[in-house]
Every structure is written in structure tokens, then in C-alpha cells.
Amino acid sequence: MEENASLLVVVDAANVVGSVPDGWWRDRRGAAERLRDRLAAHGVPGRAGPAEVVLVVEGAARGVESVTGVRVESAPGSGDDHIVELVARAADGRSVLVVTADRELRRRVTRLGAQVAGPRTVRPG
């Protein structure tokens, strides 16, 4: 198994955006775009080395475009299921970090070997 030097960071956009009551519900797509832009500008604080950042959006936030430094994936159905699929596909010795506070999603991805971190990792509260 060849280890990929790049950390894969998968961000649960709905969960991270929803972690701060700043009016995100009035413009879910705009809130996801602001999170994407913050990730593109600052990456994942406290994580050294190269990282591939994937922002998973769902529902009203589908269609947010990727930018340099952040690949955006619109989940065809459940965002959680799509995140689990991404983690399972990366299970080739690559380090994976999933950013979410969702307990069930955390349980599912840690079973696949991913590390987990809460929303404050990428979004000040």
C-alpha cells in the first residue's frame, strides 16, 4: 500500500455552517460559499503539510462551485452518505480527517479509519 502524502480533509458543509447561528438559513448557498472561501484562504488551522480539502454540500447548497484549494462536491442524496463514500474510497493508507459534529457520521467514518474534528476546527464559533 503506497501512502499518499496529502491529508484528505472532508468537510460536512451543512453541519459546519449550521454550527453558528448567524442567519445561514436565509441563504444556505451563500453560507456554503463563505465557508468554501474561508477554507480556500486559510486551509485547516493546526494541520501542517499538504492537504486536499473537499467540501460536501447538499440540499439548497448544491451547485456551489469549486475554487483553487477547495473541491466542492454536491451530494446526490444524503451528504452524510456521500462523505462516507469519499472516506471509503480513500481507504488506501491515506490519512483522512472529517470535519463534523454529527455523532452518527463521526461513528461511521471512524469505523473506516478516519480521524474526526469538530466545526470549530475550520469555523470560529
XYZ file of C-alpha atoms in Angstrom:
125
model
C 0.000 0.000 0.000
C 1.535 3.310 -1.069
C 0.851 6.148 1.323
C -0.356 9.407 -0.174
C 1.500 12.351 1.381
C -1.568 14.565 1.200
C -4.114 14.583 4.000
C -7.706 14.367 2.719
C -9.944 16.758 4.653
C -13.665 16.211 4.090
C -15.865 18.994 5.457
C -19.567 18.434 6.194
C -20.763 21.844 4.952
C -24.307 21.632 6.349
C -23.082 20.655 9.801
C -20.278 23.230 9.948
C -22.424 26.071 8.585
C -25.215 25.131 10.986
C -22.880 25.254 13.989
C -23.077 29.054 14.257
C -26.473 30.816 14.371
C -25.527 33.686 12.057
C -28.545 33.657 9.751
C -27.167 30.957 7.431
C -30.677 29.524 6.971
C -31.698 32.600 4.943
C -29.036 31.846 2.313
C -27.711 28.302 2.561
C -25.812 28.510 -0.712
C -24.164 31.807 0.275
C -23.203 30.346 3.661
C -21.589 27.339 1.946
C -19.722 29.691 -0.418
C -18.403 31.722 2.538
C -17.195 28.501 4.208
C -15.569 27.410 0.938
C -13.809 30.761 0.630
C -12.607 30.609 4.251
C -11.201 27.117 3.642
C -9.506 28.270 0.433
C -7.896 31.219 2.222
C -6.913 29.551 5.491
C -6.956 25.786 4.932
C -7.334 23.720 8.081
C -5.732 25.554 11.005
C -3.357 23.426 13.050
C -2.723 20.915 10.269
C 0.727 21.121 8.737
C 1.653 19.767 5.349
C -0.272 19.376 2.142
C -3.991 18.764 2.292
C -6.712 18.143 -0.238
C -9.877 19.847 1.002
C -13.282 18.577 -0.121
C -16.415 20.466 0.920
C -19.543 18.314 0.692
C -22.754 20.282 0.117
C -26.340 19.106 -0.071
C -29.858 20.442 -0.443
C -30.164 24.158 -1.190
C -26.361 24.492 -1.255
C -25.958 22.096 -4.201
C -24.220 23.676 -7.150
C -21.624 25.665 -5.220
C -18.546 25.809 -7.464
C -15.074 24.538 -6.608
C -12.254 27.070 -6.235
C -8.485 26.736 -6.117
C -7.688 24.839 -2.933
C -11.197 23.501 -2.273
C -13.063 20.901 -4.305
C -16.807 21.147 -3.761
C -18.904 18.026 -4.212
C -22.693 18.196 -4.341
C -24.115 15.108 -2.669
C -26.703 13.461 -4.937
C -28.663 12.429 -1.848
C -27.583 12.411 1.786
C -24.488 14.470 2.488
C -23.514 12.019 5.219
C -23.699 9.043 2.857
C -21.563 10.898 0.305
C -18.955 11.700 2.964
C -18.826 8.029 3.992
C -18.322 7.068 0.316
C -15.434 9.553 -0.017
C -13.783 8.171 3.115
C -14.248 4.581 1.957
C -12.677 5.402 -1.438
C -9.672 6.990 0.295
C -9.095 3.939 2.493
C -5.803 3.162 0.740
C -3.461 4.174 3.504
C -4.236 7.859 3.081
C -4.905 9.946 6.180
C -8.445 11.318 6.250
C -9.926 13.977 8.529
C -13.695 14.529 8.559
C -14.918 17.828 9.987
C -18.389 17.439 11.511
C -20.187 17.417 14.850
C -22.700 14.811 13.667
C -22.295 11.883 16.087
C -23.602 9.207 13.760
C -21.422 10.403 10.879
C -18.409 10.509 13.203
C -19.105 6.896 14.201
C -19.440 5.789 10.575
C -16.201 7.393 9.349
C -14.060 6.388 12.327
C -15.020 2.774 11.588
C -13.353 3.347 8.212
C -10.199 4.715 9.824
C -10.799 8.461 9.505
C -9.993 10.985 12.184
C -12.696 13.472 13.149
C -12.714 17.087 14.275
C -15.482 19.495 15.211
C -16.706 22.525 13.254
C -14.556 24.963 15.238
C -11.545 23.387 13.525
C -12.472 25.337 10.393
C -15.003 27.888 11.587
C -14.559 30.097 14.623
C -17.657 29.949 16.779
